[in-house]
Amino acid sequence: MKKPMTFLLVLGMLISLAACGGTTSRQNSSAPPADSQTTEATSEVSREQSEQPQNTDENESSNILVAYFTWADNTVVADPSSVDVDAATSASVLAPGNAAKLASWIQQEVGGDLHSIVVEEPYSSDYDECLDRAADEKADNARPALASHVDNMEDYDIVFLGFPNWWYTLPMPVLTFVEEYDWSGKTVVPFVTHGTGGLASTIRDLTAALPEDATILEPIGVYRPEVDGAQSAVQEWIAGLNLELPQEGNGQSQEEETSAMENTRRIWFSLDDGAEIIVQLNDNPAADALYEMLPLELSFEDFNRTEKIAYLPEEIPSDGSPDQCDPDVGSLCCYIPWGNLCFFYQDFRASSSLIPLGQVETGAEFLAQLDLASRVAVEAADGET
Ligand SMILES: Cc1cc2nc3c(=O)[nH]c(=O)nc-3n(C[C@H](O)[C@H](O)[C@H](O)COP(=O)(O)O)c2cc1C
């Protein structure tokens, strides 16, 4: 039998978020009807309500993955400046997508690694065309092939798994993702963003795709127009999960931890629209060289829909640094053949041409817009968090 989900603590929040969906429909008229979906979500919650809260003591020393699917990472927009970000139907095509914003706030709270689920064949950036393909994939119970994969899923005990409601259920690529790995014994924490339809059948269908011995904790559902203001709701939801999160610096004495904190170097990327990204630098000669070059003014460009790259005024030495890197979302690397910085906003395969320089601590949601800034200032941010 599946272990019980705990809905008690967030029930009020879920219902209020789903209920907001009834106020205004901002969806395209060809989008699925909403009212019946809201009812379905509410009855799903009621069914689970009688079950006992989940004790998460077993998660004490776990590692965490925050994986998400979002339309913006799964489409190509030829001319981003032509997108009307105020139009509800087109808002999601520009990164960061709604599920990505929630993922980033979750990562800020719990740590762990971010992973964007990306299909091999991108969806159309046209809302109606995307709806049509998603409807066909649902009707065919399709499993669209993925371009991004998690190489070390066995290392993660807790997986936050996020996605939008597509046609009352999960986008089919999320099922491809789920079926790619062994979830036995893992704790899965769903987060869903939706239109007026609420959670609909998303959690039921996710539950059906997971093995009996996976533990599914209470989801959060965030109504699309409320995503931008939902960081505190995400924080409250996570606090209510009562997860026992792994301690940073496990095994270190207080003195060692303080000294490690003092020696941690952070660098600060400021975009001209006020967005900020803070990176914790690695301890290697290449990262030292980058730190010595600061302050810098860089301009980024997109590369391969995976990374934002910028050229440096001086060469970064490759001697003495790791000559292998398996970048995740938020990894800052140097590409040895060209000597450029690369900031990964998508997961990428391991490469012996990359030197790892650091990892984003905060602001991962702004990585995808680095190339939209005309100048990016980079400074040392010692002591900042
Ligand atoms: C193909 C498609 C199907 C959708 N179907 C639904 C639906 O059935 N019910 C609903 O409430 N919202 C639906 N939506 C709206 C999305 O769930 C909502 O816009 C979400 O916030 C998008 O998240 P994202 O930016 O991470 O992709 C749909 C959106 C798309 C693109």
GROMACS .gro file of C-alpha atoms and ligand atoms in nm:
model
  416
    1MET     CA    1   0.000   0.000   0.000
    2LYS     CA    2   0.119   0.355  -0.066
    3LYS     CA    3   0.222   0.544   0.243
    4PRO     CA    4  -0.032   0.812   0.333
    5MET     CA    5  -0.005   1.171   0.208
    6THR     CA    6  -0.041   1.447   0.464
    7PHE     CA    7  -0.271   1.723   0.358
    8LEU     CA    8  -0.378   1.859   0.693
    9LEU     CA    9  -0.131   2.145   0.733
   10VAL     CA   10  -0.165   2.289   0.388
   11LEU     CA   11  -0.525   2.201   0.324
   12GLY     CA   12  -0.645   2.554   0.389
   13MET     CA   13  -0.380   2.700   0.162
   14LEU     CA   14  -0.447   2.450  -0.117
   15ILE     CA   15  -0.818   2.509  -0.109
   16SER     CA   16  -0.776   2.886  -0.105
   17LEU     CA   17  -0.530   2.872  -0.395
   18ALA     CA   18  -0.753   2.640  -0.595
   19ALA     CA   19  -1.056   2.847  -0.508
   20CYS     CA   20  -0.893   3.160  -0.649
   21GLY     CA   21  -0.910   2.984  -0.981
   22GLY     CA   22  -1.283   3.034  -0.991
   23THR     CA   23  -1.264   3.412  -0.999
   24THR     CA   24  -1.143   3.498  -1.347
   25SER     CA   25  -1.061   3.276  -1.639
   26ARG     CA   26  -0.753   3.414  -1.813
   27GLN     CA   27  -0.705   3.107  -2.028
   28ASN     CA   28  -0.746   3.089  -2.400
   29SER     CA   29  -1.098   2.986  -2.493
   30SER     CA   30  -0.968   2.658  -2.634
   31ALA     CA   31  -0.820   2.564  -2.296
   32PRO     CA   32  -0.987   2.287  -2.100
   33PRO     CA   33  -1.292   2.375  -1.886
   34ALA     CA   34  -1.201   2.449  -1.528
   35ASP     CA   35  -1.486   2.418  -1.282
   36SER     CA   36  -1.512   2.041  -1.283
   37GLN     CA   37  -1.134   2.018  -1.233
   38THR     CA   38  -1.144   2.231  -0.921
   39THR     CA   39  -1.409   2.002  -0.779
   40GLU     CA   40  -1.196   1.700  -0.860
   41ALA     CA   41  -0.895   1.849  -0.682
   42THR     CA   42  -1.097   1.928  -0.373
   43SER     CA   43  -1.244   1.581  -0.347
   44GLU     CA   44  -0.896   1.429  -0.388
   45VAL     CA   45  -0.778   1.637  -0.094
   46SER     CA   46  -1.080   1.535   0.115
   47ARG     CA   47  -1.018   1.166   0.051
   48GLU     CA   48  -0.662   1.193   0.180
   49GLN     CA   49  -0.754   1.410   0.475
   50SER     CA   50  -0.856   1.121   0.694
   51GLU     CA   51  -0.515   0.959   0.666
   52GLN     CA   52  -0.241   1.007   0.923
   53PRO     CA   53   0.038   1.268   0.889
   54GLN     CA   54   0.366   1.139   0.754
   55ASN     CA   55   0.659   1.115   0.992
   56THR     CA   56   0.971   1.211   0.801
   57ASP     CA   57   1.237   1.100   1.048
   58GLU     CA   58   1.376   0.865   0.784
   59ASN     CA   59   1.478   1.166   0.577
   60GLU     CA   60   1.741   1.279   0.826
   61SER     CA   61   2.047   1.225   0.608
   62SER     CA   62   1.887   1.246   0.268
   63ASN     CA   63   1.992   1.431  -0.039
   64ILE     CA   64   1.743   1.644  -0.222
   65LEU     CA   65   1.658   1.697  -0.586
   66VAL     CA   66   1.421   1.968  -0.707
   67ALA     CA   67   1.304   1.859  -1.053
   68TYR     CA   68   1.051   2.048  -1.260
   69PHE     CA   69   0.894   2.070  -1.602
   70THR     CA   70   0.798   2.411  -1.736
   71TRP     CA   71   0.683   2.520  -2.081
   72ALA     CA   72   0.945   2.799  -2.103
   73ASP     CA   73   1.231   2.546  -2.091
   74ASN     CA   74   1.055   2.335  -2.351
   75THR     CA   75   0.993   2.581  -2.628
   76VAL     CA   76   1.190   2.810  -2.855
   77VAL     CA   77   1.088   3.173  -2.884
   78ALA     CA   78   1.236   3.325  -3.198
   79ASP     CA   79   1.195   3.684  -3.082
   80PRO     CA   80   1.156   3.720  -2.702
   81SER     CA   81   1.098   4.095  -2.736
   82SER     CA   82   0.779   4.024  -2.933
   83VAL     CA   83   0.623   3.830  -2.646
   84ASP     CA   84   0.357   4.018  -2.456
   85VAL     CA   85   0.440   3.911  -2.102
   86ASP     CA   86   0.113   4.057  -1.976
   87ALA     CA   87  -0.093   3.823  -2.191
   88ALA     CA   88  -0.187   3.523  -1.981
   89THR     CA   89  -0.159   3.282  -2.271
   90SER     CA   90   0.195   3.383  -2.364
   91ALA     CA   91   0.344   3.463  -2.023
   92SER     CA   92   0.484   3.116  -1.968
   93VAL     CA   93   0.702   3.095  -2.277
   94LEU     CA   94   0.972   3.323  -2.135
   95ALA     CA   95   1.200   3.179  -1.869
   96PRO     CA   96   1.172   3.150  -1.580
   97GLY     CA   97   0.843   2.962  -1.618
   98ASN     CA   98   0.603   2.932  -1.328
   99ALA     CA   99   0.717   2.587  -1.220
  100ALA     CA  100   1.079   2.707  -1.243
  101LYS     CA  101   1.007   3.000  -1.009
  102LEU     CA  102   0.854   2.766  -0.753
  103ALA     CA  103   1.148   2.525  -0.794
  104SER     CA  104   1.398   2.800  -0.729
  105TRP     CA  105   1.222   2.909  -0.408
  106ILE     CA  106   1.203   2.548  -0.292
  107GLN     CA  107   1.576   2.509  -0.352
  108GLN     CA  108   1.642   2.827  -0.153
  109GLU     CA  109   1.457   2.668   0.140
  110VAL     CA  110   1.581   2.310   0.131
  111GLY     CA  111   1.904   2.320  -0.071
  112GLY     CA  112   1.971   2.028  -0.303
  113ASP     CA  113   2.009   2.021  -0.679
  114LEU     CA  114   1.784   2.169  -0.946
  115HIS     CA  115   1.690   1.973  -1.258
  116SER     CA  116   1.481   2.100  -1.547
  117ILE     CA  117   1.297   1.827  -1.738
  118VAL     CA  118   1.351   1.904  -2.105
  119VAL     CA  119   1.203   1.723  -2.405
  120GLU     CA  120   1.404   1.639  -2.714
  121GLU     CA  121   1.141   1.794  -2.941
  122PRO     CA  122   1.042   2.138  -2.806
  123TYR     CA  123   0.675   2.238  -2.792
  124SER     CA  124   0.546   2.521  -3.004
  125SER     CA  125   0.559   2.862  -2.836
  126ASP     CA  126   0.212   2.922  -2.980
  127TYR     CA  127  -0.040   2.851  -2.703
  128ASP     CA  128  -0.301   2.682  -2.922
  129GLU     CA  129  -0.043   2.464  -3.098
  130CYS     CA  130   0.107   2.366  -2.763
  131LEU     CA  131  -0.240   2.284  -2.631
  132ASP     CA  132  -0.310   2.067  -2.937
  133ARG     CA  133   0.013   1.870  -2.906
  134ALA     CA  134  -0.036   1.826  -2.532
  135ALA     CA  135  -0.393   1.703  -2.594
  136ASP     CA  136  -0.271   1.452  -2.854
  137GLU     CA  137   0.005   1.329  -2.624
  138LYS     CA  138  -0.245   1.282  -2.343
  139ALA     CA  139  -0.491   1.099  -2.572
  140ASP     CA  140  -0.211   0.870  -2.693
  141ASN     CA  141  -0.070   0.824  -2.342
  142ALA     CA  142   0.259   0.925  -2.507
  143ARG     CA  143   0.602   0.936  -2.344
  144PRO     CA  144   0.790   1.218  -2.524
  145ALA     CA  145   1.166   1.153  -2.529
  146LEU     CA  146   1.374   1.364  -2.291
  147ALA     CA  147   1.693   1.555  -2.362
  148SER     CA  148   1.785   1.597  -1.994
  149HIS     CA  149   1.850   1.318  -1.748
  150VAL     CA  150   1.957   1.278  -1.385
  151ASP     CA  151   2.273   1.067  -1.379
  152ASN     CA  152   2.272   1.001  -1.005
  153MET     CA  153   1.908   0.958  -0.908
  154GLU     CA  154   2.011   0.692  -0.657
  155ASP     CA  155   2.178   0.968  -0.451
  156TYR     CA  156   1.848   1.148  -0.387
  157ASP     CA  157   1.611   1.044  -0.111
  158ILE     CA  158   1.372   1.338  -0.142
  159VAL     CA  159   1.258   1.461  -0.481
  160PHE     CA  160   1.047   1.775  -0.509
  161LEU     CA  161   0.872   1.725  -0.844
  162GLY     CA  162   0.699   2.022  -1.007
  163PHE     CA  163   0.498   2.078  -1.322
  164PRO     CA  164   0.202   2.271  -1.461
  165ASN     CA  165  -0.145   2.122  -1.490
  166TRP     CA  166  -0.178   2.032  -1.859
  167TRP     CA  167  -0.521   1.914  -1.962
  168TYR     CA  168  -0.622   1.827  -1.602
  169THR     CA  169  -0.315   1.607  -1.551
  170LEU     CA  170   0.066   1.601  -1.570
  171PRO     CA  171   0.243   1.699  -1.892
  172MET     CA  172   0.328   1.362  -2.049
  173PRO     CA  173   0.707   1.430  -2.037
  174VAL     CA  174   0.679   1.424  -1.657
  175LEU     CA  175   0.559   1.065  -1.686
  176THR     CA  176   0.858   0.989  -1.913
  177PHE     CA  177   1.076   1.134  -1.636
  178VAL     CA  178   0.903   0.936  -1.362
  179GLU     CA  179   0.926   0.609  -1.553
  180GLU     CA  180   1.298   0.657  -1.621
  181TYR     CA  181   1.404   0.603  -1.258
  182ASP     CA  182   1.357   0.372  -0.962
  183TRP     CA  183   1.151   0.562  -0.703
  184SER     CA  184   1.135   0.282  -0.447
  185GLY     CA  185   1.187   0.420  -0.098
  186LYS     CA  186   1.204   0.781  -0.217
  187THR     CA  187   0.997   1.066  -0.082
  188VAL     CA  188   0.827   1.265  -0.356
  189VAL     CA  189   0.695   1.615  -0.286
  190PRO     CA  190   0.479   1.745  -0.572
  191PHE     CA  191   0.435   2.113  -0.657
  192VAL     CA  192   0.190   2.218  -0.923
  193THR     CA  193   0.109   2.542  -1.097
  194HIS     CA  194  -0.222   2.570  -1.275
  195GLY     CA  195  -0.486   2.786  -1.435
  196THR     CA  196  -0.844   2.787  -1.320
  197GLY     CA  197  -0.848   2.407  -1.309
  198GLY     CA  198  -0.655   2.363  -0.983
  199LEU     CA  199  -0.470   2.037  -0.922
  200ALA     CA  200  -0.734   1.832  -1.106
  201SER     CA  201  -0.602   1.476  -1.156
  202THR     CA  202  -0.233   1.564  -1.138
  203ILE     CA  203  -0.160   1.410  -0.798
  204ARG     CA  204  -0.376   1.105  -0.859
  205ASP     CA  205  -0.198   1.035  -1.189
  206LEU     CA  206   0.147   1.097  -1.040
  207THR     CA  207   0.065   0.863  -0.752
  208ALA     CA  208  -0.042   0.593  -0.997
  209ALA     CA  209   0.291   0.623  -1.182
  210LEU     CA  210   0.503   0.580  -0.867
  211PRO     CA  211   0.575   0.249  -0.697
  212GLU     CA  212   0.386   0.142  -0.387
  213ASP     CA  213   0.681   0.204  -0.157
  214ALA     CA  214   0.738   0.566  -0.260
  215THR     CA  215   0.615   0.820  -0.008
  216ILE     CA  216   0.419   1.111  -0.148
  217LEU     CA  217   0.392   1.418   0.071
  218GLU     CA  218   0.130   1.689   0.047
  219PRO     CA  219   0.153   1.898  -0.268
  220ILE     CA  220   0.125   2.269  -0.309
  221GLY     CA  221  -0.082   2.408  -0.593
  222VAL     CA  222  -0.028   2.767  -0.706
  223TYR     CA  223  -0.270   2.946  -0.935
  224ARG     CA  224  -0.088   3.101  -1.232
  225PRO     CA  225  -0.156   3.471  -1.160
  226GLU     CA  226  -0.045   3.421  -0.799
  227VAL     CA  227   0.291   3.258  -0.871
  228ASP     CA  228   0.497   3.578  -0.852
  229GLY     CA  229   0.375   3.647  -0.498
  230ALA     CA  230   0.388   3.288  -0.378
  231GLN     CA  231   0.736   3.267  -0.221
  232SER     CA  232   0.605   3.299   0.134
  233ALA     CA  233   0.331   3.039   0.065
  234VAL     CA  234   0.607   2.805  -0.057
  235GLN     CA  235   0.808   2.871   0.262
  236GLU     CA  236   0.504   2.799   0.483
  237TRP     CA  237   0.423   2.483   0.290
  238ILE     CA  238   0.779   2.355   0.330
  239ALA     CA  239   0.779   2.437   0.701
  240GLY     CA  240   0.454   2.239   0.732
  241LEU     CA  241   0.610   1.933   0.571
  242ASN     CA  242   0.830   1.891   0.881
  243LEU     CA  243   1.114   1.757   0.672
  244GLU     CA  244   1.430   1.692   0.864
  245LEU     CA  245   1.676   1.844   0.625
  246PRO     CA  246   2.040   1.734   0.609
  247GLN     CA  247   2.274   1.958   0.802
  248GLU     CA  248   2.521   2.162   0.599
  249GLY     CA  249   2.884   2.082   0.684
  250ASN     CA  250   2.790   1.747   0.835
  251GLY     CA  251   3.051   1.624   1.082
  252GLN     CA  252   3.225   1.959   1.118
  253SER     CA  253   3.284   2.124   1.452
  254GLN     CA  254   3.138   2.471   1.513
  255GLU     CA  255   3.488   2.617   1.472
  256GLU     CA  256   3.548   2.434   1.145
  257GLU     CA  257   3.209   2.543   1.017
  258THR     CA  258   3.275   2.908   1.106
  259SER     CA  259   3.615   2.896   0.943
  260ALA     CA  260   3.470   2.731   0.631
  261MET     CA  261   3.202   3.003   0.619
  262GLU     CA  262   3.467   3.274   0.649
  263ASN     CA  263   3.674   3.119   0.371
  264THR     CA  264   3.378   3.079   0.140
  265ARG     CA  265   3.405   3.315  -0.151
  266ARG     CA  266   3.092   3.441  -0.317
  267ILE     CA  267   3.059   3.646  -0.629
  268TRP     CA  268   2.767   3.860  -0.719
  269PHE     CA  269   2.622   3.906  -1.069
  270SER     CA  270   2.397   4.216  -1.101
  271LEU     CA  271   2.183   4.253  -1.409
  272ASP     CA  272   2.080   4.597  -1.526
  273ASP     CA  273   1.713   4.525  -1.443
  274GLY     CA  274   1.805   4.481  -1.074
  275ALA     CA  275   1.809   4.099  -1.072
  276GLU     CA  276   2.096   3.944  -0.872
  277ILE     CA  277   2.265   3.607  -0.879
  278ILE     CA  278   2.504   3.497  -0.606
  279VAL     CA  279   2.751   3.218  -0.674
  280GLN     CA  280   2.960   3.029  -0.422
  281LEU     CA  281   3.303   2.976  -0.574
  282ASN     CA  282   3.490   2.648  -0.568
  283ASP     CA  283   3.834   2.614  -0.420
  284ASN     CA  284   4.054   2.563  -0.727
  285PRO     CA  285   4.309   2.770  -0.923
  286ALA     CA  286   4.062   2.851  -1.203
  287ALA     CA  287   3.809   2.989  -0.954
  288ASP     CA  288   4.095   3.179  -0.782
  289ALA     CA  289   4.184   3.339  -1.117
  290LEU     CA  290   3.826   3.447  -1.179
  291TYR     CA  291   3.809   3.596  -0.828
  292GLU     CA  292   4.131   3.790  -0.891
  293MET     CA  293   3.981   3.946  -1.207
  294LEU     CA  294   3.692   4.110  -1.021
  295PRO     CA  295   3.525   4.352  -1.060
  296LEU     CA  296   3.415   4.274  -1.417
  297GLU     CA  297   3.153   4.389  -1.661
  298LEU     CA  298   3.038   4.108  -1.888
  299SER     CA  299   2.786   4.059  -2.162
  300PHE     CA  300   2.627   3.717  -2.198
  301GLU     CA  301   2.485   3.534  -2.495
  302ASP     CA  302   2.281   3.218  -2.517
  303PHE     CA  303   2.449   2.896  -2.620
  304ASN     CA  304   2.259   2.588  -2.728
  305ARG     CA  305   1.949   2.671  -2.517
  306THR     CA  306   2.147   2.530  -2.225
  307GLU     CA  307   2.395   2.787  -2.104
  308LYS     CA  308   2.465   3.160  -2.106
  309ILE     CA  309   2.824   3.234  -2.200
  310ALA     CA  310   3.051   3.538  -2.160
  311TYR     CA  311   3.411   3.606  -2.261
  312LEU     CA  312   3.665   3.716  -1.999
  313PRO     CA  313   3.933   3.982  -2.038
  314GLU     CA  314   4.206   3.737  -1.931
  315GLU     CA  315   4.266   3.367  -1.971
  316ILE     CA  316   4.167   3.130  -1.692
  317PRO     CA  317   4.441   2.875  -1.616
  318SER     CA  318   4.336   2.513  -1.646
  319ASP     CA  319   4.630   2.361  -1.453
  320GLY     CA  320   4.555   2.225  -1.109
  321SER     CA  321   4.174   2.240  -1.141
  322PRO     CA  322   3.940   1.946  -1.193
  323ASP     CA  323   3.931   1.865  -1.563
  324GLN     CA  324   3.582   1.717  -1.553
  325CYS     CA  325   3.250   1.876  -1.472
  326ASP     CA  326   2.892   1.745  -1.477
  327PRO     CA  327   2.697   2.072  -1.471
  328ASP     CA  328   2.355   2.107  -1.311
  329VAL     CA  329   2.124   2.404  -1.335
  330GLY     CA  330   2.318   2.687  -1.166
  331SER     CA  331   2.670   2.555  -1.233
  332LEU     CA  332   2.929   2.816  -1.329
  333CYS     CA  333   3.209   2.670  -1.541
  334CYS     CA  334   3.492   2.766  -1.772
  335TYR     CA  335   3.494   2.605  -2.117
  336ILE     CA  336   3.863   2.534  -2.168
  337PRO     CA  337   3.886   2.539  -2.552
  338TRP     CA  338   3.735   2.889  -2.579
  339GLY     CA  339   3.817   3.018  -2.230
  340ASN     CA  340   3.466   3.155  -2.177
  341LEU     CA  341   3.249   3.148  -1.867
  342CYS     CA  342   2.938   2.933  -1.894
  343PHE     CA  343   2.642   2.957  -1.666
  344PHE     CA  344   2.413   2.654  -1.702
  345TYR     CA  345   2.042   2.720  -1.686
  346GLN     CA  346   1.970   2.366  -1.806
  347ASP     CA  347   2.122   2.040  -1.689
  348PHE     CA  348   2.407   1.921  -1.913
  349ARG     CA  349   2.611   1.606  -1.955
  350ALA     CA  350   2.954   1.561  -1.795
  351SER     CA  351   3.236   1.708  -2.003
  352SER     CA  352   3.614   1.699  -1.975
  353SER     CA  353   3.630   2.041  -2.145
  354LEU     CA  354   3.466   2.216  -1.851
  355ILE     CA  355   3.629   2.333  -1.528
  356PRO     CA  356   3.383   2.378  -1.240
  357LEU     CA  357   3.411   2.729  -1.092
  358GLY     CA  358   3.112   2.746  -0.859
  359GLN     CA  359   2.741   2.700  -0.802
  360VAL     CA  360   2.453   2.946  -0.773
  361GLU     CA  361   2.335   2.999  -0.417
  362THR     CA  362   2.054   3.240  -0.490
  363GLY     CA  363   1.898   3.383  -0.805
  364ALA     CA  364   1.899   3.070  -1.026
  365GLU     CA  365   1.564   3.189  -1.164
  366PHE     CA  366   1.746   3.481  -1.332
  367LEU     CA  367   2.003   3.272  -1.521
  368ALA     CA  368   1.787   3.237  -1.830
  369GLN     CA  369   1.767   3.614  -1.868
  370LEU     CA  370   2.141   3.689  -1.838
  371ASP     CA  371   2.168   3.751  -2.214
  372LEU     CA  372   1.881   4.002  -2.205
  373ALA     CA  373   2.089   4.236  -1.983
  374SER     CA  374   2.312   4.468  -2.182
  375ARG     CA  375   2.581   4.457  -1.907
  376VAL     CA  376   2.624   4.228  -1.611
  377ALA     CA  377   2.839   4.357  -1.325
  378VAL     CA  378   3.035   4.091  -1.137
  379GLU     CA  379   3.180   4.171  -0.795
  380ALA     CA  380   3.310   3.990  -0.490
  381ALA     CA  381   3.028   3.942  -0.241
  382ASP     CA  382   3.216   3.818   0.063
  383GLY     CA  383   2.995   3.776   0.364
  384GLU     CA  384   2.679   3.813   0.154
  385THR     CA  385   2.429   3.530   0.150
  386LIG     C1  386  -0.074   2.280  -2.294
  386LIG     C2  387  -0.134   2.345  -2.172
  386LIG     C3  388  -0.244   2.287  -2.109
  386LIG     C4  389  -0.297   2.345  -1.995
  386LIG     N1  390  -0.403   2.284  -1.932
  386LIG     C5  391  -0.451   2.336  -1.816
  386LIG     C6  392  -0.557   2.271  -1.745
  386LIG     O1  393  -0.612   2.169  -1.786
  386LIG     N2  394  -0.600   2.327  -1.630
  386LIG     C7  395  -0.542   2.440  -1.578
  386LIG     O2  396  -0.582   2.483  -1.472
  386LIG     N3  397  -0.441   2.503  -1.643
  386LIG     C8  398  -0.394   2.455  -1.759
  386LIG     N4  399  -0.290   2.516  -1.824
  386LIG     C9  400  -0.229   2.636  -1.763
  386LIG    C10  401  -0.098   2.605  -1.691
  386LIG     O3  402  -0.115   2.502  -1.595
  386LIG    C11  403  -0.047   2.731  -1.619
  386LIG     O4  404  -0.037   2.836  -1.709
  386LIG    C12  405   0.085   2.709  -1.549
  386LIG     O5  406   0.107   2.813  -1.455
  386LIG    C13  407   0.202   2.707  -1.646
  386LIG     O6  408   0.321   2.678  -1.578
  386LIG     P1  409   0.464   2.688  -1.650
  386LIG     O7  410   0.490   2.835  -1.674
  386LIG     O8  411   0.561   2.632  -1.551
  386LIG     O9  412   0.459   2.608  -1.776
  386LIG    C14  413  -0.240   2.465  -1.942
  386LIG    C15  414  -0.132   2.524  -2.008
  386LIG    C16  415  -0.080   2.467  -2.122
  386LIG    C17  416   0.037   2.532  -2.192
   0.00000   0.00000   0.00000
